[in-house]
JSON list of C-alpha atoms in Angstrom, two decimals:
[
{"chain": "A", "resi": 1, "resn": "MET", "atom": "CA", "xyz": [0.00, 0.00, 0.00]},
{"chain": "A", "resi": 2, "resn": "TYR", "atom": "CA", "xyz": [1.24, 3.46, -0.85]},
{"chain": "A", "resi": 3, "resn": "ASP", "atom": "CA", "xyz": [1.76, 6.01, 1.93]},
{"chain": "A", "resi": 4, "resn": "ALA", "atom": "CA", "xyz": [-0.90, 8.35, 0.53]},
{"chain": "A", "resi": 5, "resn": "GLN", "atom": "CA", "xyz": [-3.48, 5.55, 0.37]},
{"chain": "A", "resi": 6, "resn": "ARG", "atom": "CA", "xyz": [-3.19, 4.66, 4.04]},
{"chain": "A", "resi": 7, "resn": "LEU", "atom": "CA", "xyz": [-4.84, 7.98, 4.90]},
{"chain": "A", "resi": 8, "resn": "THR", "atom": "CA", "xyz": [-7.95, 7.24, 2.82]},
{"chain": "A", "resi": 9, "resn": "VAL", "atom": "CA", "xyz": [-8.51, 3.56, 3.64]},
{"chain": "A", "resi": 10, "resn": "ALA", "atom": "CA", "xyz": [-10.80, 4.38, 6.58]},
{"chain": "A", "resi": 11, "resn": "ALA", "atom": "CA", "xyz": [-13.36, 5.83, 4.15]},
{"chain": "A", "resi": 12, "resn": "ASN", "atom": "CA", "xyz": [-12.63, 3.90, 0.96]},
{"chain": "A", "resi": 13, "resn": "TYR", "atom": "CA", "xyz": [-12.67, 0.33, 2.28]},
{"chain": "A", "resi": 14, "resn": "PRO", "atom": "CA", "xyz": [-16.17, 0.49, 3.83]},
{"chain": "A", "resi": 15, "resn": "ALA", "atom": "CA", "xyz": [-17.36, 2.84, 1.02]},
{"chain": "A", "resi": 16, "resn": "LEU", "atom": "CA", "xyz": [-18.20, 5.73, 3.35]},
{"chain": "A", "resi": 17, "resn": "PRO", "atom": "CA", "xyz": [-18.68, 9.23, 1.96]},
{"chain": "A", "resi": 18, "resn": "ALA", "atom": "CA", "xyz": [-15.78, 11.54, 2.78]},
{"chain": "A", "resi": 19, "resn": "VAL", "atom": "CA", "xyz": [-14.60, 15.04, 1.95]},
{"chain": "A", "resi": 20, "resn": "THR", "atom": "CA", "xyz": [-11.22, 16.63, 2.53]},
{"chain": "A", "resi": 21, "resn": "LEU", "atom": "CA", "xyz": [-10.71, 20.33, 3.19]},
{"chain": "A", "resi": 22, "resn": "PRO", "atom": "CA", "xyz": [-7.55, 22.41, 3.07]},
{"chain": "A", "resi": 23, "resn": "ALA", "atom": "CA", "xyz": [-6.85, 23.62, 6.61]},
{"chain": "A", "resi": 24, "resn": "GLY", "atom": "CA", "xyz": [-3.83, 25.82, 6.11]},
{"chain": "A", "resi": 25, "resn": "LEU", "atom": "CA", "xyz": [-0.11, 25.40, 5.92]},
{"chain": "A", "resi": 26, "resn": "SER", "atom": "CA", "xyz": [2.43, 24.04, 8.37]},
{"chain": "A", "resi": 27, "resn": "ARG", "atom": "CA", "xyz": [5.31, 26.15, 9.62]},
{"chain": "A", "resi": 28, "resn": "SER", "atom": "CA", "xyz": [7.43, 24.68, 6.85]},
{"chain": "A", "resi": 29, "resn": "GLY", "atom": "CA", "xyz": [4.84, 25.57, 4.18]},
{"chain": "A", "resi": 30, "resn": "LEU", "atom": "CA", "xyz": [3.36, 22.09, 3.66]},
{"chain": "A", "resi": 31, "resn": "PRO", "atom": "CA", "xyz": [-0.41, 21.83, 3.19]},
{"chain": "A", "resi": 32, "resn": "ILE", "atom": "CA", "xyz": [-2.57, 20.53, 6.05]},
{"chain": "A", "resi": 33, "resn": "GLY", "atom": "CA", "xyz": [-5.96, 18.94, 5.41]},
{"chain": "A", "resi": 34, "resn": "VAL", "atom": "CA", "xyz": [-9.01, 17.86, 7.40]},
{"chain": "A", "resi": 35, "resn": "GLN", "atom": "CA", "xyz": [-11.00, 14.79, 6.36]},
{"chain": "A", "resi": 36, "resn": "LEU", "atom": "CA", "xyz": [-14.69, 14.41, 7.29]},
{"chain": "A", "resi": 37, "resn": "ILE", "atom": "CA", "xyz": [-16.27, 10.95, 7.04]},
{"chain": "A", "resi": 38, "resn": "THR", "atom": "CA", "xyz": [-20.00, 10.27, 7.38]},
{"chain": "A", "resi": 39, "resn": "GLY", "atom": "CA", "xyz": [-22.24, 7.23, 7.39]},
{"chain": "A", "resi": 40, "resn": "PRO", "atom": "CA", "xyz": [-23.47, 5.37, 4.32]},
{"chain": "A", "resi": 41, "resn": "PHE", "atom": "CA", "xyz": [-25.53, 7.44, 1.87]},
{"chain": "A", "resi": 42, "resn": "ALA", "atom": "CA", "xyz": [-24.95, 10.66, 3.89]},
{"chain": "A", "resi": 43, "resn": "GLU", "atom": "CA", "xyz": [-22.94, 12.61, 1.33]},
{"chain": "A", "resi": 44, "resn": "HIS", "atom": "CA", "xyz": [-25.16, 15.62, 1.93]},
{"chain": "A", "resi": 45, "resn": "ARG", "atom": "CA", "xyz": [-24.05, 15.72, 5.59]},
{"chain": "A", "resi": 46, "resn": "ALA", "atom": "CA", "xyz": [-20.36, 15.65, 4.72]},
{"chain": "A", "resi": 47, "resn": "LEU", "atom": "CA", "xyz": [-20.75, 18.37, 2.10]},
{"chain": "A", "resi": 48, "resn": "ALA", "atom": "CA", "xyz": [-22.92, 20.55, 4.35]},
{"chain": "A", "resi": 49, "resn": "ALA", "atom": "CA", "xyz": [-20.46, 20.25, 7.25]},
{"chain": "A", "resi": 50, "resn": "ALA", "atom": "CA", "xyz": [-17.53, 20.99, 4.93]},
{"chain": "A", "resi": 51, "resn": "GLY", "atom": "CA", "xyz": [-19.29, 24.09, 3.63]},
{"chain": "A", "resi": 52, "resn": "ARG", "atom": "CA", "xyz": [-19.97, 25.37, 7.15]},
{"chain": "A", "resi": 53, "resn": "ILE", "atom": "CA", "xyz": [-16.41, 24.70, 8.30]},
{"chain": "A", "resi": 54, "resn": "GLU", "atom": "CA", "xyz": [-14.95, 26.33, 5.21]},
{"chain": "A", "resi": 55, "resn": "ALA", "atom": "CA", "xyz": [-17.14, 29.42, 5.67]},
{"chain": "A", "resi": 56, "resn": "ALA", "atom": "CA", "xyz": [-16.55, 29.71, 9.42]},
{"chain": "A", "resi": 57, "resn": "PHE", "atom": "CA", "xyz": [-12.79, 29.36, 9.28]},
{"chain": "A", "resi": 58, "resn": "ARG", "atom": "CA", "xyz": [-12.12, 30.67, 5.76]},
{"chain": "A", "resi": 59, "resn": "LEU", "atom": "CA", "xyz": [-10.12, 27.56, 4.93]},
{"chain": "A", "resi": 60, "resn": "ALA", "atom": "CA", "xyz": [-9.91, 28.06, 1.19]},
{"chain": "A", "resi": 61, "resn": "ILE", "atom": "CA", "xyz": [-6.30, 28.28, 0.07]},
{"chain": "A", "resi": 62, "resn": "PRO", "atom": "CA", "xyz": [-5.80, 30.25, -3.15]},
{"chain": "A", "resi": 63, "resn": "ILE", "atom": "CA", "xyz": [-4.27, 28.20, -5.94]},
{"chain": "A", "resi": 64, "resn": "ASP", "atom": "CA", "xyz": [-1.60, 29.73, -8.09]},
{"chain": "A", "resi": 65, "resn": "PRO", "atom": "CA", "xyz": [-2.77, 29.18, -11.70]},
{"chain": "A", "resi": 66, "resn": "ARG", "atom": "CA", "xyz": [0.84, 29.25, -12.91]},
{"chain": "A", "resi": 67, "resn": "SER", "atom": "CA", "xyz": [1.75, 26.05, -11.05]}
]
């Protein structure tokens, strides 16, 4: 298993809906993310919670179109 995959197995293996949000940058400039996982067939809950968190904490990180 690849290192990146081990972070998504909790949602992918049991087929649970999940969403990941950018949560800022570390002191060294690396991106930090938050993953929300909900129960089966509850995509709307994950997306609604992500929208509220993103709005409350202004988590959107601008993307440089040149990269």
